[in-house]
Every structure is written in C-alpha cells, then in structure tokens.
mmCIF file of C-alpha atoms in Angstrom:
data_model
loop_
_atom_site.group_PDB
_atom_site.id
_atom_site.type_symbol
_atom_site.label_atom_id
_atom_site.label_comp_id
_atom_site.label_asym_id
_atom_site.label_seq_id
_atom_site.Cartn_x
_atom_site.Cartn_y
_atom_site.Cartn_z
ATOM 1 C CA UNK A 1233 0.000 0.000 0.000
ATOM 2 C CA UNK A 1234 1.396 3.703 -0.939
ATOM 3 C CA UNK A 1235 -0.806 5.292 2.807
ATOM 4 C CA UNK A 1236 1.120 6.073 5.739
ATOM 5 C CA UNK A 1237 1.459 3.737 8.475
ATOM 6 C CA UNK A 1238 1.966 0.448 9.532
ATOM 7 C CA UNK A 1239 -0.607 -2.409 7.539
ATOM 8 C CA UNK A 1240 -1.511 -3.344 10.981
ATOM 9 C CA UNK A 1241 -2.151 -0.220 12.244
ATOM 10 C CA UNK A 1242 -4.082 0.871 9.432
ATOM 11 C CA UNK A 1243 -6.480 -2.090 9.486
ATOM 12 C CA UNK A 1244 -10.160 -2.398 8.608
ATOM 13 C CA UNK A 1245 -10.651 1.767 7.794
ATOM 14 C CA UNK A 1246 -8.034 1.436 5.399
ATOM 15 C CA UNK A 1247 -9.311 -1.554 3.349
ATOM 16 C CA UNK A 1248 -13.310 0.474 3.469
ATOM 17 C CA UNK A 1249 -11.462 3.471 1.946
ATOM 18 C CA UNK A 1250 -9.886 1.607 -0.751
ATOM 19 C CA UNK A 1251 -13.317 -0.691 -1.473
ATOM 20 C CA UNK A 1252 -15.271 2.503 -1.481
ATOM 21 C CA UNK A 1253 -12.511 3.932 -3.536
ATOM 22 C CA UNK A 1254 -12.924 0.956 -6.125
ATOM 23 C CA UNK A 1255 -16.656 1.229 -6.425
ATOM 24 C CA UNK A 1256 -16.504 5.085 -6.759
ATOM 25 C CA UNK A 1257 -13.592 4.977 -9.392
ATOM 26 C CA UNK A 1258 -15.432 2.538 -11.778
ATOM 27 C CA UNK A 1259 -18.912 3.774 -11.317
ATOM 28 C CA UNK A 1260 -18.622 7.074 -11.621
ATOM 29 C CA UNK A 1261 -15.316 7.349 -12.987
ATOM 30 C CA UNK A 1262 -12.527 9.472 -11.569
ATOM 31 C CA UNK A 1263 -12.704 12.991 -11.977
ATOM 32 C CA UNK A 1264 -16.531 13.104 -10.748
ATOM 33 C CA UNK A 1265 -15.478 11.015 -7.574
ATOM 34 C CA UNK A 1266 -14.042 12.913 -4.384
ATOM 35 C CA UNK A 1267 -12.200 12.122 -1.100
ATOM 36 C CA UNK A 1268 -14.907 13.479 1.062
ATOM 37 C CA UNK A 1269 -17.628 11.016 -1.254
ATOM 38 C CA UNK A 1270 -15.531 8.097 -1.022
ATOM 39 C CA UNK A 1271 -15.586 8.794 2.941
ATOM 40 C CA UNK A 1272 -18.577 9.273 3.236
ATOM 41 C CA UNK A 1273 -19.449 5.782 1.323
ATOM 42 C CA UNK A 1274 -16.753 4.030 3.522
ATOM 43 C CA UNK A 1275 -18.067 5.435 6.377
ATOM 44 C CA UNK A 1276 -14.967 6.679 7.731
ATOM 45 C CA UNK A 1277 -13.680 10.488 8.778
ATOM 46 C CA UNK A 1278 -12.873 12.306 5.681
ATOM 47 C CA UNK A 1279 -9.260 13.418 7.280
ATOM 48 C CA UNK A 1280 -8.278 9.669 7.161
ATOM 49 C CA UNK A 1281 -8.637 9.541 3.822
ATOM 50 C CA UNK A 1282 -6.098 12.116 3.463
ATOM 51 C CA UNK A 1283 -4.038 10.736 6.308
ATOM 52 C CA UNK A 1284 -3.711 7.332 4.662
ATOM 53 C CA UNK A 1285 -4.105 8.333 0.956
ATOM 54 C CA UNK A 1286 -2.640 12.163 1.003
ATOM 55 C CA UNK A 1287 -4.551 12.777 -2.413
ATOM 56 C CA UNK A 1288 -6.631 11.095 -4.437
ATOM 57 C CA UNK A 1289 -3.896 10.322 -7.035
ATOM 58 C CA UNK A 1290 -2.634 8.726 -3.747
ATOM 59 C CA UNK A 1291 -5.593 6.643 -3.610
ATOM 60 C CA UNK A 1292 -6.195 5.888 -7.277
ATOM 61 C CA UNK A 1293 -2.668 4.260 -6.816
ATOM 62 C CA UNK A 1294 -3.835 1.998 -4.505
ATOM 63 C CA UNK A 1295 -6.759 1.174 -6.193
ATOM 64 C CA UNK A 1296 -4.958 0.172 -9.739
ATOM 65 C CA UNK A 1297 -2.651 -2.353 -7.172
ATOM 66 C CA UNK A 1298 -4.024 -5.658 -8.413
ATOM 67 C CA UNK A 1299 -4.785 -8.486 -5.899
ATOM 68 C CA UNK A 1300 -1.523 -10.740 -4.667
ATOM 69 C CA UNK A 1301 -2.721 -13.885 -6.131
ATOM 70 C CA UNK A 1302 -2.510 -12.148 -9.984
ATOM 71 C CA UNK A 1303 1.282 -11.888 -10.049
ATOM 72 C CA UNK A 1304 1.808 -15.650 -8.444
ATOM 73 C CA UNK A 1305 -1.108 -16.659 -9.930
ATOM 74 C CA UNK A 1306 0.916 -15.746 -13.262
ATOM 75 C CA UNK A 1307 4.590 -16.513 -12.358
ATOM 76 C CA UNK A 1308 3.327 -20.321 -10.789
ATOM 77 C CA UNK A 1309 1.717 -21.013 -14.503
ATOM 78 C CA UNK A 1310 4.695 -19.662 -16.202
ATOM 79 C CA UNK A 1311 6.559 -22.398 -15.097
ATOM 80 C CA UNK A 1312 4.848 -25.372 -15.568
ATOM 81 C CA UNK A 1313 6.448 -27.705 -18.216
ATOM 82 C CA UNK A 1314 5.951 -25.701 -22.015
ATOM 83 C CA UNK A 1315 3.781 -28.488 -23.384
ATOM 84 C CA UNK A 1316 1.496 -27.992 -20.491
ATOM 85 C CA UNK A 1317 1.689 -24.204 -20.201
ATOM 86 C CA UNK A 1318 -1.252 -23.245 -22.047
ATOM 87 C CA UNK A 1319 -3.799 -24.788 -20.131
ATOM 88 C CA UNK A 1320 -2.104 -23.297 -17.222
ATOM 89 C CA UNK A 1321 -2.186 -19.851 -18.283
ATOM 90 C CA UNK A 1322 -6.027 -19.910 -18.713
ATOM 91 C CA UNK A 1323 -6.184 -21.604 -15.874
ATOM 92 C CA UNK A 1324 -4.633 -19.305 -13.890
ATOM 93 C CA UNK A 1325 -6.630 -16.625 -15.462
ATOM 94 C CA UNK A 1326 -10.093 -18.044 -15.160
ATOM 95 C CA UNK A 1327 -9.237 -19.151 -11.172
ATOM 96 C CA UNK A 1328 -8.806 -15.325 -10.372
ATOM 97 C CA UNK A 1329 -11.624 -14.399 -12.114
ATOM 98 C CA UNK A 1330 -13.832 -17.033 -10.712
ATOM 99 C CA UNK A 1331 -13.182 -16.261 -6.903
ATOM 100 C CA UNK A 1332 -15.203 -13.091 -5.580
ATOM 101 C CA UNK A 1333 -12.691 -11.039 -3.717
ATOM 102 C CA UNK A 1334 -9.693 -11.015 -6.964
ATOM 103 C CA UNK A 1335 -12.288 -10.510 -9.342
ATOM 104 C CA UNK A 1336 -14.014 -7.569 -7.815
ATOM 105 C CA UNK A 1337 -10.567 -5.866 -7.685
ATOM 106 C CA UNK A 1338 -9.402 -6.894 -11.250
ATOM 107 C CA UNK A 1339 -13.017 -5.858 -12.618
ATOM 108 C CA UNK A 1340 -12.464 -2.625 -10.523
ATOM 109 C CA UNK A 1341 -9.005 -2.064 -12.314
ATOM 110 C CA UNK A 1342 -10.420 -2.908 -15.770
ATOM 111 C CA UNK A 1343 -13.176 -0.443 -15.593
ATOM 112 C CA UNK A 1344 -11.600 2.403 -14.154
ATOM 113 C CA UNK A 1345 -8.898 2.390 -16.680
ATOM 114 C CA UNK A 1346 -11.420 2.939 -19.289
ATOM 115 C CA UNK A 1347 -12.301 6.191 -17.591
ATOM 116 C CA UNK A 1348 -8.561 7.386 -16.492
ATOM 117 C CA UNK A 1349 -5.548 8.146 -18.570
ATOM 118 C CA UNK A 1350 -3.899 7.790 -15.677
ATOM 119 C CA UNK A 1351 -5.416 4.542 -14.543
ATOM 120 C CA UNK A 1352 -5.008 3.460 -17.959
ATOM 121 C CA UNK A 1353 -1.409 4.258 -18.074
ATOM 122 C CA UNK A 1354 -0.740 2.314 -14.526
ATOM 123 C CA UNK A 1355 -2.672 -0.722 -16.045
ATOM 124 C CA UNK A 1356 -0.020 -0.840 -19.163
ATOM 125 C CA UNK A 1357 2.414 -0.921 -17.033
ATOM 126 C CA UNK A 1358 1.446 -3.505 -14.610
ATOM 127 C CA UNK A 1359 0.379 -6.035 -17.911
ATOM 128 C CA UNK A 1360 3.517 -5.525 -19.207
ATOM 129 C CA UNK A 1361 5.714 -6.427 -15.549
ATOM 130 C CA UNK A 1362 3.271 -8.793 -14.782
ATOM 131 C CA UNK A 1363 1.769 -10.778 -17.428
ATOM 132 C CA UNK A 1364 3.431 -10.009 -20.807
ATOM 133 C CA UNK A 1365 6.688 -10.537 -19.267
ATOM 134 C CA UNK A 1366 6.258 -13.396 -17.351
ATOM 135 C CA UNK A 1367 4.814 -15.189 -20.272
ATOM 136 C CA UNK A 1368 7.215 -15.147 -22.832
ATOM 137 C CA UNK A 1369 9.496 -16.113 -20.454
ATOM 138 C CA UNK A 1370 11.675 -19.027 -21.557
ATOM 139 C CA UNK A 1371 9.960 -18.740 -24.988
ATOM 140 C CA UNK A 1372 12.814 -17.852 -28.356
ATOM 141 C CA UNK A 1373 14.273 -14.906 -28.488
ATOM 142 C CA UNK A 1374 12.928 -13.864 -31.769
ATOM 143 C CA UNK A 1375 9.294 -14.517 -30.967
ATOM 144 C CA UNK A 1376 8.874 -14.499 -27.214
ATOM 145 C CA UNK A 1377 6.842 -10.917 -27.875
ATOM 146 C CA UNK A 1378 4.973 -11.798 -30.418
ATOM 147 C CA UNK A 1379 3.869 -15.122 -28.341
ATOM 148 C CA UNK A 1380 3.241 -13.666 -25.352
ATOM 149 C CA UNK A 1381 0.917 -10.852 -27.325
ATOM 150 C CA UNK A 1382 -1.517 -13.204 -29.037
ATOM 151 C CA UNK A 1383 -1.487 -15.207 -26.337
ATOM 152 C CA UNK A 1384 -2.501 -11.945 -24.162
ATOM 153 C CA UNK A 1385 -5.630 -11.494 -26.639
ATOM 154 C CA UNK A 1386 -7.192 -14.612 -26.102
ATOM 155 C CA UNK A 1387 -7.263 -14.382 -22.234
ATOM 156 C CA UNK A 1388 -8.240 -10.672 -22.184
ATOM 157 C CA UNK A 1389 -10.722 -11.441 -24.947
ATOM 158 C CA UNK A 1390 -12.014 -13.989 -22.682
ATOM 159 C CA UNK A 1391 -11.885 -12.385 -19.448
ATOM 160 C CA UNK A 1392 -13.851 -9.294 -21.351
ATOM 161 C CA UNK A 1393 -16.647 -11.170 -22.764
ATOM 162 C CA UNK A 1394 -17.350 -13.545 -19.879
ATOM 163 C CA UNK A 1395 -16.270 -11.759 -16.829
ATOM 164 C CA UNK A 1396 -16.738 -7.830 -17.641
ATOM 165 C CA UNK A 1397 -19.343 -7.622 -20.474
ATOM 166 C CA UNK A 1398 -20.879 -11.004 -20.048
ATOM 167 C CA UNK A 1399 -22.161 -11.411 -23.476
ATOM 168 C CA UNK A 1400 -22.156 -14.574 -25.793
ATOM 169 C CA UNK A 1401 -22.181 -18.254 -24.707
ATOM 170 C CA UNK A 1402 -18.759 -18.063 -23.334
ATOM 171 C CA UNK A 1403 -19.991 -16.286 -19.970
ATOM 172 C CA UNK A 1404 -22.049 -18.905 -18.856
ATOM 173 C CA UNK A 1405 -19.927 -22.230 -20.235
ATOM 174 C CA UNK A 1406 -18.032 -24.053 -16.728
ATOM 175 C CA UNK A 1407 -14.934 -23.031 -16.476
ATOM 176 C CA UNK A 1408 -13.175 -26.218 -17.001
ATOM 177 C CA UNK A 1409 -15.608 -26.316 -20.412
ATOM 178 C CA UNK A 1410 -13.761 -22.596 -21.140
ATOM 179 C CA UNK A 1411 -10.195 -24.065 -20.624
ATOM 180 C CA UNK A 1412 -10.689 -27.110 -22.765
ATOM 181 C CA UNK A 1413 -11.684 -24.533 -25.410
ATOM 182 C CA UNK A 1414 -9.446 -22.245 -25.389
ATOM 183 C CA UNK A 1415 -6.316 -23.650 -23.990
ATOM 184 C CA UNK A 1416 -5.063 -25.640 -27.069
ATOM 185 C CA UNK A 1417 -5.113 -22.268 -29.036
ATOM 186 C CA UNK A 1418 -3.026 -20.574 -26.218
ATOM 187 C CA UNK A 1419 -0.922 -23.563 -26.807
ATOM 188 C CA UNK A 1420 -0.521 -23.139 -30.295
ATOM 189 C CA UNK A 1421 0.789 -19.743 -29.407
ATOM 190 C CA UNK A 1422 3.149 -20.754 -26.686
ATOM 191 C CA UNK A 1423 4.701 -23.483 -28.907
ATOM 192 C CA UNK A 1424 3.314 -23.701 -32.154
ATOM 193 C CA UNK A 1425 4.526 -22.735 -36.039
ATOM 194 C CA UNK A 1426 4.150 -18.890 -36.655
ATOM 195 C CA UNK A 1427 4.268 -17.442 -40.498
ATOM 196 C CA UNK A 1428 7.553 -16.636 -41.304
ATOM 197 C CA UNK A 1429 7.163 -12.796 -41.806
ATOM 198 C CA UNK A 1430 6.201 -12.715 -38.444
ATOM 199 C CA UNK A 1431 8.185 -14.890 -36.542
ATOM 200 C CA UNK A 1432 10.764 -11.585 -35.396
ATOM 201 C CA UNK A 1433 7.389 -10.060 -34.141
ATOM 202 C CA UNK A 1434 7.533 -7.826 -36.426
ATOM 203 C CA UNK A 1435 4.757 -6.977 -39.343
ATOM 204 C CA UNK A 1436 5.055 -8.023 -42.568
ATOM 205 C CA UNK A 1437 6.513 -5.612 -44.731
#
C-alpha cells in the first residue's frame, strides 16, 4: 500500500477506503469522484482519507494495485512444463476471475482504466511487468513478444466477454468447459509454427 502507516495499524478503515474507492472509481469514474464522497461511502472520517491516501492520485494508486494472487497466480503457470503451459495460463486466469474477492478488484481495475488516462497508463504498465513478461518467459528470443501478445488477446478477450461484459455463450460455459476450449489455441501460441514474416514479431513488410 502507498498510505502512511503500519498495515496493521491501518487495518479495517483502510481496506473500506480503498473498497469505497474501487466502487466510486469505476462507477462514476474518476474525476466526478471525491475524497470526502468516497468517505462518506466508507463510512470513515474524511481526514483519514487524506491521512492514509494524502490525495486522491494517492488513492487511485492503490486502487490500480491488483490483488496478490494475480502476479503468483501468473509466475506459478509460467513455469509449468511448455507443453502444459497453455492450459495453465487460462487456468490461472479463469481461477482469479472465478473467486469473488480477486475478481471484484481486477473488474475494478479494468473499468476504471477505461475512464482514467492515468489509470489506464498504470494498467499498461502492470500487464507488461506482470503478465506479458512473465509469459514469454523461456519462450525464443525472436518470438517471445509476439507469443506472449496473441497469447494476451485470447485471455483478455475472454476475461472481457465472460467476466466484464458477459455477453455470448462463453460467460455462462463451466470453467473447465472454457479451458478445454481455449487452452489448445493458447498452446498453439506458446509453442506452435508462426508465419515466417512474423516470426521476429515484427509486421510483414
């Protein structure tokens, strides 16, 4: 957390700010969404919103921090063996997003991005460190960005459809029905033949 004070110390007022923060942010969007609202909602003294938070670029910081489990979640898939990695990753990917308390904050993150340059910006960042990264590692050295792109639109595309829009067949198949779908085509990705023009990641031409 970027608030002042021990996490112990700062406790259960804290984690209301940031929830209320979270709502706020992706509701209403940032700029019509104030310290003294998002106090009020956690029902908390507005001056520990600044104490913790200092501004509310403080706070929309804290809010864009994505749950522990996504980064481990990640890293643990990225090292299963390569012929099994694709039905890892959308494991991995569909576990977060199937328990309550990750997926409100990744949903949280997702929409208030939309709304934020700012938030945007922070989520680029974090994809890149903590997904695109992590996937292509141990992937060649000529392709590993490419890869780890396409392989980023199919889990995105699913997570969008199923999770944050909910439209289509694919947000109310099981989950294990979701990975059997869509894992050998991540797989394909991780491991599979690319065309030649594009095997540098680079476009053709």
């Amino acid at each position: 957390m970027t608030g002042r004070g021990p996490r112990g110390e700062r406790g259960e007022q804290a984690d209301k700010i940031v929830a209320a923060a979270r709502r706020s942010f992706a509701t209403r969007g940032y700029a019509a969404t104030s310290l003294r609202s998002v106090a009020q909602e956690a029902g908390v003294d507005p001056g520990l919103v600044n104490y913790y938070f200092r501004t509310k670029t403080g706070l929309l910081e804290e809010v864009m921090q994505p749950p522990e489990a996504f980064g481990a979640a990640v890293a643990a898939a990225a090292e299963q063996p390569l012929e099994r990695r694709g039905h890892a990753f959308v494991q991995a990917a569909l576990s977060l997003w199937e328990d309550p308390v990750p997926a409100e904050i990744l949903r949280s993150i997702i929409l208030t991005a939309a709304q934020e340059p700012a938030a945007l910006r922070r989520l680029r960042q974090l994809f890149s460190e903590l997904v695109l990264a992590v996937v292509s590692h141990s992937l060649p050295d000529t392709e590993r960005n490419l890869r780890a792109s396409l392989i980023a639109t199919q889990i995105v595309g699913m997570v969008m459809n199923r999770y944050i829009w909910q439209v289509g067949v694919i947000a109310t198949l099981p989950a294990d029905a979701v990975t059997d779908l869509l894992a050998p085509t991540i797989q394909h990705y991780l491991t599979g033949p690319l065309p030649p023009a594009l095997s540098d990641g680079r476009s053709p031409g």
